[in-house]
Amino acid sequence: MSEAEQLSPEAVAERVRREIDRAMKRNIKGLDFLTAPRQDVGAMAKELVHREGTAMLYRYRPVMDEIYRVPLLIVSPPSNKGYIFDLAPGQSMVEYLLGRGYDVFNLDWAPPRRDEAHLGLGDYVDRFIPDCLATIARITGESEVSLSGYCMGGTLATIHAALHAGNGVRNLVLFATPVDFTHMHLFQKWSDRRHFDLDEVVDKLGIIPPEIMMGAFDLARPANRTAGRMHLWTNMWNDEFVRSYRMFDRWAAETLPVPGEYFREQIRYLMWDNALHEGTLEIGGRKALLSAIKVPILNIIAQHDHVVSLEAARPLRDRTGCTDYHEIVSKGGHVSLVAGPAALRRLWPHIDGWLAERSV
């Protein structure tokens, strides 16, 4: 007997009414979606406290009378805007951390100018991050910070910690951070050196436009965007779903260009040579050795991350000199670690519990 035959006439009628109601809402709200302005993002008040080239350091206004002694600096990926950490009330990691008494800073990025095409990995880990740490020390009077980063922002934070061991970093908190780039399967296929002429791309373009980065995702998962639109249409009746979709869609659409030299070094040294993992990465004549990192590490990995796999992020456990290592493998995908109501319920309380006892 089929499911429909088992249902009572009343249950069938209720299901039909529900589907008709949703179909009507989809069509009515679909027109609203097409004509709506961009979804507002950002929940918490912040102040620009330092600006150097493409680097912008923001301090979020504390909301608690008492805050932890050790400030928290979150490094955004250079290709993405930092408001992913502060999408909206109830979906903001910054809002959550401020409410728990943390002094939160965010290193965000402006689109590089044409004359900034020469900026490389060294500028990010040896200039921008240290200058932000110096600014934080001047503002707060504290010489130590908890350094955090998401995706390539986490990789930059890790490289900085390896180069500047024992110099101002109290804790390292990483979200979906690649370390072993041989397991960055999506980008390994896209940047295969057999057909990817890296120098030609960088030398001709100077600044790498966001379309090139977005193209990597579309090439590796060609049906992903179509599937996302179909999922949106199915849930068009759900105002909360549509609101979240529009916020994430805006963030993805506002992918940033990156300096050509940074792009070249990222592909050549990290993707092709796997130099960070292998201990051969040199910045300014010094090797960035993971074994030099001895501060406490909280490594947060997404179980179903199609960008940064578990294998790409997990080597921090064995490659660093850390004796206070904690790892969280969270359900969900790449973005769900740093944004959304699910992270608020499942993940962020664990981060608070770990960080609180190491921030006094």
Short mmCIF file of C-alpha atoms in Angstrom, two decimals, residues 242 256 312:
data_model
loop_
_atom_site.label_atom_id
_atom_site.label_comp_id
_atom_site.label_asym_id
_atom_site.label_seq_id
_atom_site.Cartn_x
_atom_site.Cartn_y
_atom_site.Cartn_z
CA VAL A 242 15.18 33.50 1.88
CA LEU A 256 37.32 40.50 -3.67
CA ALA A 312 43.80 19.51 4.58
#
